[in-house]
Short mmCIF file of C-alpha atoms and ligand atoms in Angstrom, two decimals:
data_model
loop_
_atom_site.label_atom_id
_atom_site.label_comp_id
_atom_site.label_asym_id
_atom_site.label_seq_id
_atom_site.Cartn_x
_atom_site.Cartn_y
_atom_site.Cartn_z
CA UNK A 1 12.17 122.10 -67.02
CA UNK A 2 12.65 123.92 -64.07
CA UNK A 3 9.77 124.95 -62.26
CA UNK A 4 10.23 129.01 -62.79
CA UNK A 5 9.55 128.49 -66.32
CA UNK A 6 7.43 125.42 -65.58
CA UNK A 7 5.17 127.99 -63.91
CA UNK A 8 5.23 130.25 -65.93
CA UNK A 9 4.27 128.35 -69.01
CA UNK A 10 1.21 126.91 -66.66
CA UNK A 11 0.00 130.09 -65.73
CA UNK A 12 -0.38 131.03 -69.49
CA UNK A 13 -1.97 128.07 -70.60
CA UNK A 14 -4.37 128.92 -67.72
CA UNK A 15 -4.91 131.59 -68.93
CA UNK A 16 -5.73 130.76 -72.42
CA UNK A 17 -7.65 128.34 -71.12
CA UNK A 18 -10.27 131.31 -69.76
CA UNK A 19 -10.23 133.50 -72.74
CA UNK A 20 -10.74 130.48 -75.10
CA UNK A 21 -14.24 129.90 -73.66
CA UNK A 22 -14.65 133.40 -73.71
CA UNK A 23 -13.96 133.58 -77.32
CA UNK A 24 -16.91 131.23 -77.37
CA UNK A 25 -19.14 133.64 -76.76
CA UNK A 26 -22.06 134.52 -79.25
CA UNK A 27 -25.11 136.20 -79.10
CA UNK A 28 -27.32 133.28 -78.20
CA UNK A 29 -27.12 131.27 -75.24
CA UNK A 30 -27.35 128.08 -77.96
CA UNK A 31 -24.10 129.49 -79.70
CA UNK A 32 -22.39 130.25 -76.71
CA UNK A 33 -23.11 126.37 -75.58
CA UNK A 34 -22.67 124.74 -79.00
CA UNK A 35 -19.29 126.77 -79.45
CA UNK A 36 -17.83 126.38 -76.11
CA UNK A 37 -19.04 122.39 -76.17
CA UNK A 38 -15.53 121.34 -77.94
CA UNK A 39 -13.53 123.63 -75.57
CA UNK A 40 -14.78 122.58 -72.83
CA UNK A 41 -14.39 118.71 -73.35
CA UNK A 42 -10.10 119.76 -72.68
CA UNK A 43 -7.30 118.46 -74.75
CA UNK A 44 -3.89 118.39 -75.35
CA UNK A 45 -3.69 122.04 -76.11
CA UNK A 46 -0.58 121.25 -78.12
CA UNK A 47 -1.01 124.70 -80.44
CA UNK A 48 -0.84 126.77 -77.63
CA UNK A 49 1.86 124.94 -76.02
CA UNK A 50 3.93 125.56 -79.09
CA UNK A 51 3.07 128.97 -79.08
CA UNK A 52 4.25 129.64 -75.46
CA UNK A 53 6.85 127.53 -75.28
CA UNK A 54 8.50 129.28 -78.27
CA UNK A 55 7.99 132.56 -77.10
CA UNK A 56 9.89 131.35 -73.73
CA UNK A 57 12.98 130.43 -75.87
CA UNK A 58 13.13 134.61 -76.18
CA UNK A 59 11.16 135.74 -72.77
CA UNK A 60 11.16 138.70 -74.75
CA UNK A 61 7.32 138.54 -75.62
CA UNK A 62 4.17 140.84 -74.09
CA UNK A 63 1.76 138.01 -72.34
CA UNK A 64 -0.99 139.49 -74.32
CA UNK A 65 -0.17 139.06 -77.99
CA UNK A 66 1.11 135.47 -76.63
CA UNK A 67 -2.23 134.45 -75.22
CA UNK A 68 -3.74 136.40 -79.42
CA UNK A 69 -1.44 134.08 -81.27
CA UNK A 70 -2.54 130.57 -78.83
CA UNK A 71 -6.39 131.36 -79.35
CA UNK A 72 -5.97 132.23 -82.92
CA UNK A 73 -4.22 128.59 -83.15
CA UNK A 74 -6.19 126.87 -80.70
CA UNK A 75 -9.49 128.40 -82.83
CA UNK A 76 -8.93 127.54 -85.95
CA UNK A 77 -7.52 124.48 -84.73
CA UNK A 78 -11.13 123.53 -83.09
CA UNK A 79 -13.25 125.11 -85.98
CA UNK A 80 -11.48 122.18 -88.37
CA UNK A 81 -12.33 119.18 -85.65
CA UNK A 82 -15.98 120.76 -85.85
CA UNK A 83 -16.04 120.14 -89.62
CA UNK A 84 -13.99 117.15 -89.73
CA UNK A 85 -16.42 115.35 -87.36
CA UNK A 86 -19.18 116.01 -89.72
CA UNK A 87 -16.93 114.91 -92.30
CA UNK A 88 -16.24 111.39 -90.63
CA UNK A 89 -19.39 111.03 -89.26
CA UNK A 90 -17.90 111.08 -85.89
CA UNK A 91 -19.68 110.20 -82.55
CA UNK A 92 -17.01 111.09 -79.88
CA UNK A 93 -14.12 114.02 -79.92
CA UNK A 94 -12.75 114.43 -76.58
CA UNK A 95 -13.93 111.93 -74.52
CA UNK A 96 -17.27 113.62 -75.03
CA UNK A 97 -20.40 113.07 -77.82
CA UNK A 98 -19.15 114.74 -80.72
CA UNK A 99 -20.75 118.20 -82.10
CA UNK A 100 -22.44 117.04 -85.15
CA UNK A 101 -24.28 113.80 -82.81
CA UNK A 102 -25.10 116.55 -79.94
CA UNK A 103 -26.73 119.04 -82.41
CA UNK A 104 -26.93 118.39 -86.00
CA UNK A 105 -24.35 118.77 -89.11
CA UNK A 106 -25.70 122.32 -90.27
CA UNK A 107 -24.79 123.55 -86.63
CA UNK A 108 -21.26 121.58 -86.15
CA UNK A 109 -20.16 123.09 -89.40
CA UNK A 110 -21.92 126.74 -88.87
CA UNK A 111 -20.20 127.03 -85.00
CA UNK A 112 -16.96 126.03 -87.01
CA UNK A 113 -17.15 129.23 -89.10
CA UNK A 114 -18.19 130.65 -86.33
CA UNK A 115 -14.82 129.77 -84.23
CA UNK A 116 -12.73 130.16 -87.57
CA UNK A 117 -14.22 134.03 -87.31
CA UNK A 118 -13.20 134.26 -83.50
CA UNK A 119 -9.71 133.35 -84.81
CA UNK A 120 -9.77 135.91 -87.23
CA UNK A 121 -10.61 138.44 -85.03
CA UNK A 122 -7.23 137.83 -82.90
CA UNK A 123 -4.80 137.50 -85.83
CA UNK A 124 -6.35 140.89 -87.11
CA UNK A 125 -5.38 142.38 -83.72
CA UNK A 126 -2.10 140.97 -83.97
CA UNK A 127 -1.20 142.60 -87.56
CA UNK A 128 -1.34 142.18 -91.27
CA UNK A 129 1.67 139.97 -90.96
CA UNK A 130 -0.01 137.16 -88.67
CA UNK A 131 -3.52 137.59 -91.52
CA UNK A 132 -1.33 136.85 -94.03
CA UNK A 133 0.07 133.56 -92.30
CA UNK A 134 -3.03 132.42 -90.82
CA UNK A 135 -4.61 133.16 -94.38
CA UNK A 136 -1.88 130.32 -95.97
CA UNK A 137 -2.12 128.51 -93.37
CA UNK A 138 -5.58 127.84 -93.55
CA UNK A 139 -5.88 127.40 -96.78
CA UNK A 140 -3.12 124.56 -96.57
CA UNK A 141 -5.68 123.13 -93.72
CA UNK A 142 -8.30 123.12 -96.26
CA UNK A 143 -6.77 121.71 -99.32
CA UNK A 144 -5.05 118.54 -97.09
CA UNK A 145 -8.61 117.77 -96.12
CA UNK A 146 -9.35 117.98 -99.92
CA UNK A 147 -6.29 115.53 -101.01
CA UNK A 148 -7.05 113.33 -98.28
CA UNK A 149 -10.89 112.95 -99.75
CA UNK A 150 -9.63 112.80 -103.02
CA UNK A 151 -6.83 110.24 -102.78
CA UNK A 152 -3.85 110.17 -104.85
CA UNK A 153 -3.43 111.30 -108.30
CA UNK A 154 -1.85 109.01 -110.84
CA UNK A 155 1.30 108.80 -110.88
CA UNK A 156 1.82 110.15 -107.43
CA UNK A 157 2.80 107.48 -104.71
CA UNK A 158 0.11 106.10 -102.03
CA UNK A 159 3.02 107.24 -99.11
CA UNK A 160 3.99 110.37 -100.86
CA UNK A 161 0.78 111.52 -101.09
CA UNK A 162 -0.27 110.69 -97.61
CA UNK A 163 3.00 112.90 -96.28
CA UNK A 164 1.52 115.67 -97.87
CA UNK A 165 -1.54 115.38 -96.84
CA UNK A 166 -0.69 115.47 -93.08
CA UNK A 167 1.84 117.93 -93.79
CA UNK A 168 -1.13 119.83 -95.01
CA UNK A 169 -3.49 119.11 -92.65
CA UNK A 170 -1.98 119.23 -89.51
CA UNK A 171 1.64 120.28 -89.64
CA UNK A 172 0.63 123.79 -91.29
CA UNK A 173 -0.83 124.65 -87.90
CA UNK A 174 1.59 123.44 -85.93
CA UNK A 175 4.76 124.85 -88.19
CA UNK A 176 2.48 128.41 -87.68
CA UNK A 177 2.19 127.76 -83.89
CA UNK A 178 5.81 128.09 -83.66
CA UNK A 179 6.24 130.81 -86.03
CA UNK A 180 4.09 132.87 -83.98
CA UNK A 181 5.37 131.78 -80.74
CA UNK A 182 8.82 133.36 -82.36
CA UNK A 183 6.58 136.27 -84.28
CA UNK A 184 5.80 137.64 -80.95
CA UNK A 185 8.70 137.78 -79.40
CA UNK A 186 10.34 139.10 -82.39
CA UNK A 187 12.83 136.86 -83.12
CA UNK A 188 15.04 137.41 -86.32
CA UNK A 189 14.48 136.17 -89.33
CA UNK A 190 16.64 132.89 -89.72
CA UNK A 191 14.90 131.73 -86.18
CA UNK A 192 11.46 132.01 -87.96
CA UNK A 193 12.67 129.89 -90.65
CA UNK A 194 13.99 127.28 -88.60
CA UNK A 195 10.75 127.30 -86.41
CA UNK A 196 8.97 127.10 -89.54
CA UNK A 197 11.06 123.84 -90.35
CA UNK A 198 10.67 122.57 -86.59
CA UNK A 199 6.78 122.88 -86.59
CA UNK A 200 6.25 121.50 -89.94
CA UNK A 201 8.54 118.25 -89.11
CA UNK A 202 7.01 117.67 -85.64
CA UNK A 203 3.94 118.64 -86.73
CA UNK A 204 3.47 115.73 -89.42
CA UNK A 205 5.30 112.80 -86.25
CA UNK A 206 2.37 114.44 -84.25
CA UNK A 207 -0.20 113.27 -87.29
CA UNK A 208 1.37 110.20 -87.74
CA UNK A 209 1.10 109.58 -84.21
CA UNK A 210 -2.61 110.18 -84.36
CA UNK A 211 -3.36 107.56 -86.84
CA UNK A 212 -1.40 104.69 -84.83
CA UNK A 213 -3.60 106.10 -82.38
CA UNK A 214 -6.54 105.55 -84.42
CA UNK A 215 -5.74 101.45 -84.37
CA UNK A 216 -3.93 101.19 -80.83
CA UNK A 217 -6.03 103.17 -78.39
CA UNK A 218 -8.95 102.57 -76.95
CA UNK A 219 -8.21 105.45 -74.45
CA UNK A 220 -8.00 108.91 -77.17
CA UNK A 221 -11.01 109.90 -76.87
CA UNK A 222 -12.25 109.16 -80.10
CA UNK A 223 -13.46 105.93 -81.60
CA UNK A 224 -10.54 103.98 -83.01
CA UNK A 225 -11.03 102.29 -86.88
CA UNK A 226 -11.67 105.67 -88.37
CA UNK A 227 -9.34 105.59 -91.20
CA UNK A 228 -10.10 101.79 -91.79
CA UNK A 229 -14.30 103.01 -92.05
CA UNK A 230 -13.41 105.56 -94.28
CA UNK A 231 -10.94 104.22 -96.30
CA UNK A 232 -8.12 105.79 -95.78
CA UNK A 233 -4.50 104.56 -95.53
CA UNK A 234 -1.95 105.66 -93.28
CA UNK A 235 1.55 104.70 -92.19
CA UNK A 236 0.97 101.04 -90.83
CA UNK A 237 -1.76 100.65 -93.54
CA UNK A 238 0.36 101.88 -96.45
CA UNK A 239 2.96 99.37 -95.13
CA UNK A 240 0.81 96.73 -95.21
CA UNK A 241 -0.54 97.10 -98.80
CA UNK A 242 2.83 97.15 -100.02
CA UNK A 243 3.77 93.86 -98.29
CA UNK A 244 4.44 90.63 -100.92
CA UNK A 245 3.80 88.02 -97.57
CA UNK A 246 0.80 86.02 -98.73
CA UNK A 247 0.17 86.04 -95.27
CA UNK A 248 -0.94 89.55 -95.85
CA UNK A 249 -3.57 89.13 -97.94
CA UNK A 250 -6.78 89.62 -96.20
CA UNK A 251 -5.65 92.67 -94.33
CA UNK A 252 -4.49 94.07 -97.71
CA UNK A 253 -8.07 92.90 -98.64
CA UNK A 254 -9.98 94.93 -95.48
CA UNK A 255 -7.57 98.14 -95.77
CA UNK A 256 -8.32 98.17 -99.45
CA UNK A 257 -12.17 99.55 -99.09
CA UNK A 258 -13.77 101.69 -96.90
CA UNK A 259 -15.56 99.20 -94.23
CA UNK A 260 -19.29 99.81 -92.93
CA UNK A 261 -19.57 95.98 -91.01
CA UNK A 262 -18.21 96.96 -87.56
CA UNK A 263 -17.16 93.08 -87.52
CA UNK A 264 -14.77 93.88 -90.29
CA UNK A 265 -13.41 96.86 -88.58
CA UNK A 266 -12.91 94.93 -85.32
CA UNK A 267 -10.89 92.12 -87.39
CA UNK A 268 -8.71 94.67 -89.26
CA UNK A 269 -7.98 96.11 -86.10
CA UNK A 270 -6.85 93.09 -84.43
CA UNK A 271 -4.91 91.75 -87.27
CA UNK A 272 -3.56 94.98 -87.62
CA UNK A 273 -2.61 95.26 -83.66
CA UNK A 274 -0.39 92.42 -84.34
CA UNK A 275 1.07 92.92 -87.44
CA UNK A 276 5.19 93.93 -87.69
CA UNK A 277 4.16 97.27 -89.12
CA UNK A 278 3.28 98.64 -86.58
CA UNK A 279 6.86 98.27 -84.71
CA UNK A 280 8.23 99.57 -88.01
CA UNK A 281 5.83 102.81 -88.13
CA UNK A 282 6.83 103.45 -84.67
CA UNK A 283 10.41 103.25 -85.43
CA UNK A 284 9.68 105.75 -88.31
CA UNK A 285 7.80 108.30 -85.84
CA UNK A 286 11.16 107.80 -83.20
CA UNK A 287 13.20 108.98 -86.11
CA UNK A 288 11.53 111.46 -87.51
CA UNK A 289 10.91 113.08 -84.31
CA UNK A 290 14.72 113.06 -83.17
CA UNK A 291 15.62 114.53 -87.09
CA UNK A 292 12.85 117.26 -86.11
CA UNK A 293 14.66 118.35 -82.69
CA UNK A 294 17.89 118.57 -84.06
CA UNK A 295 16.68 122.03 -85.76
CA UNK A 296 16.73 123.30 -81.87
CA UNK A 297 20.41 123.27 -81.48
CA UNK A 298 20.54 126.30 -83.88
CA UNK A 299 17.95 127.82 -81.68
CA UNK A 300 18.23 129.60 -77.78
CA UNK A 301 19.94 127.07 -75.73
CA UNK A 302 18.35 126.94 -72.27
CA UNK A 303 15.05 125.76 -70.09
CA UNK A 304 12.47 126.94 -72.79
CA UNK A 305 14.47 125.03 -75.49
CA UNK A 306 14.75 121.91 -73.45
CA UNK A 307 11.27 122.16 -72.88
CA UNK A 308 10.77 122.07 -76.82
CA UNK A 309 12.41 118.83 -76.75
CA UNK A 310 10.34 117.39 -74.43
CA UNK A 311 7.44 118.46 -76.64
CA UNK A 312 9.21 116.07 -79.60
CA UNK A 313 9.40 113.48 -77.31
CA UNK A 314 5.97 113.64 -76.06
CA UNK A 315 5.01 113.04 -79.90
CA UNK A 316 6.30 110.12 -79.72
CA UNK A 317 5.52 108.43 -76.62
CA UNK A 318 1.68 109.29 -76.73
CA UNK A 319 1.54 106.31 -79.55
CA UNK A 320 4.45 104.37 -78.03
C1 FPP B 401 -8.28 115.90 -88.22
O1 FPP B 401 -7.74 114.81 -88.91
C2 FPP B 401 -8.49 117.05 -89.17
C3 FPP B 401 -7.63 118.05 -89.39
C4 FPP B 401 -6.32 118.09 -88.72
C5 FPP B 401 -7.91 119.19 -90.34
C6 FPP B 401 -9.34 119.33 -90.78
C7 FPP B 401 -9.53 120.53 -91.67
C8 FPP B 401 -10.73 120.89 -92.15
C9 FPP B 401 -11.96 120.10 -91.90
C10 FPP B 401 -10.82 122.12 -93.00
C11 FPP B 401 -11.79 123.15 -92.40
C12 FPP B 401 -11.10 124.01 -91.44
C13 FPP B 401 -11.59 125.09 -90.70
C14 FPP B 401 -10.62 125.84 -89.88
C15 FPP B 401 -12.98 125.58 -90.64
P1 FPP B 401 -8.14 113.32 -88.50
O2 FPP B 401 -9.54 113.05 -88.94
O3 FPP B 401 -7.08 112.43 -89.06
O4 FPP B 401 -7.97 113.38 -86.92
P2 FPP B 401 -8.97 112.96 -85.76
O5 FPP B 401 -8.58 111.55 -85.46
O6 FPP B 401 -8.64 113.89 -84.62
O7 FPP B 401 -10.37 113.10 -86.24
MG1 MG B 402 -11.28 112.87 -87.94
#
């Protein structure tokens, strides 16, 4: 990337960076703090990265309705880790004690509305057309939560359904970050579609990324063995259960319950650590991330558009 646009993209993040704790402002000094405590604790800020890195690919955009379109994302994107944390019970986000251990549940999940309102607010000042795709996309967010609570229906496969749920829950945002990142720059018609293709794709290696994340690191921020305490099955998991190696059979019998004994946990972890699916999940993330950037060559050629490929490859390599 060279460093004109490399500068300019870091100036707007800054930027968003301000007016997101600002957005955390209520009418308390207790909301203010329990609103801005997830915003403050950083990370990867990939929403609005999408957002301004897609509106580069045009340079055609006004800095203000970019910086609308990143906190709407960014928002919403923090009101769901405020209700998914009460949902898994979590004790770190970020590095940092998680809201529902710092206050209580009924607060994490009120300051999520909360948020989820502050988004609102800047997709109504953007226009009806931005509602109506924060209004789908958010009610995709919601219903992959559901599917991944309720599990898979009969006659619908364990991977299939876990593809959709990610799609769902994460991708949704991620496909809209770009849309609006091309929405505000008005870019034609055909881009949007391909954008729309480009976040959704990335958007579900960046999930699946997460959850190798969730056995591998010890370094994310969060506290790995999630999925395995809860149950749920993800790429090297689902791989696992549908190995025929005898050799397989007591991490097909730990992945196959939710786990509350932390020493169980700690020895599906390790077995898992080891095991060959975990090469073959990352080979799956490599190659669905390269099928995802091919959609740029259709799109601007130039420094914001290799900086969009960088943004594929960083997918990858986080859980590398
Ligand atoms: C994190 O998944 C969760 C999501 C990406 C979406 C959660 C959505 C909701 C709770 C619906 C409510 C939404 C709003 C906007 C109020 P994960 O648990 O796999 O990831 P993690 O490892 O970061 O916790
Ligand atoms: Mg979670």
């Amino acid at each position: 990337m060279g460093s004109g646009l490399a500068d300019r993209i870091a100036e707007q993040l800054a930027l968003i960076e301000d007016r997101l704790l600002a957005e955390a402002h209520g009418d308390t000094p207790f909301v203010t703090e329990a609103a801005a405590h997830i915003i403050a604790a950083g990370g990867k800020r990939f929403r609005p990265g999408m957002v301004v890195t897609v509106a580069a690919l045009y340079g055609t955009a006004a800095v203000e309705s970019v910086v609308k379109a990143a906190l709407a994302v960014e928002l919403t994107h923090v009101a769901s880790l405020y209700h998914d944390d009460v949902m898994d019970e979590a004790e770190l986000r970020r590095g940092t004690v998680s809201a529902n251990r710092r206050f209580e549940n009924t607060v994490a999940i009120l300051v999520g509305d909360f948020l989820f309102a502050r988004a609102s607010g800047c997709v109504a000042d953007l226009g009806a057309g931005y509602v109506k795709l924060h209004a789908e996309t958010f009610s995709r967010l919601v219903q992959g939560q559901i599917g991944e609570v309720q599990g898979a229906a009969a006659g619908v496969s364990a991977y299939d359904h876990y593809l959709r749920v990610i799609a769902d829950k994460t991708a949704s945002l991620i496909s809209t970050s770009a849309v609006y990142g091309g929405m505000v720059s008005g870019a034609p018609a055909g881009d949007l579609a391909i954008l729309a293709a480009l976040g959704d794709e990335i958007g579900t290696v960046f999930q699946l990324s997460d959850d190798l994340l969730d056995i591998t690191s010890t370094q994310s921020g969060k506290t790995p063995g999630t999925d395995l305490r809860e149950g749920v099955l993800t790429l090297p998991t689902l791989l696992v259960a549908a190995s025929a190696d005898p050799a397989d059979a007591r991490l097909q019998e730990l992945i196959g319950r939710p786990l509350s004994d932390e020493a169980e946990v700690a020895e599906a972890l390790g077995l898992l650590r080891e095991h060959a699916a975990m090469g073959a999940a990352r080979e799956e993330i490599a190659r669905r991330a390269a099928a995802a950037e091919t959609h740029l060559d259709a799109l601007p050629a130039g420094e914001a558009n290799d900086a969009l490929r960088e943004l594929c490859r960083s997918v990858v390599s986080r859980s590398a």
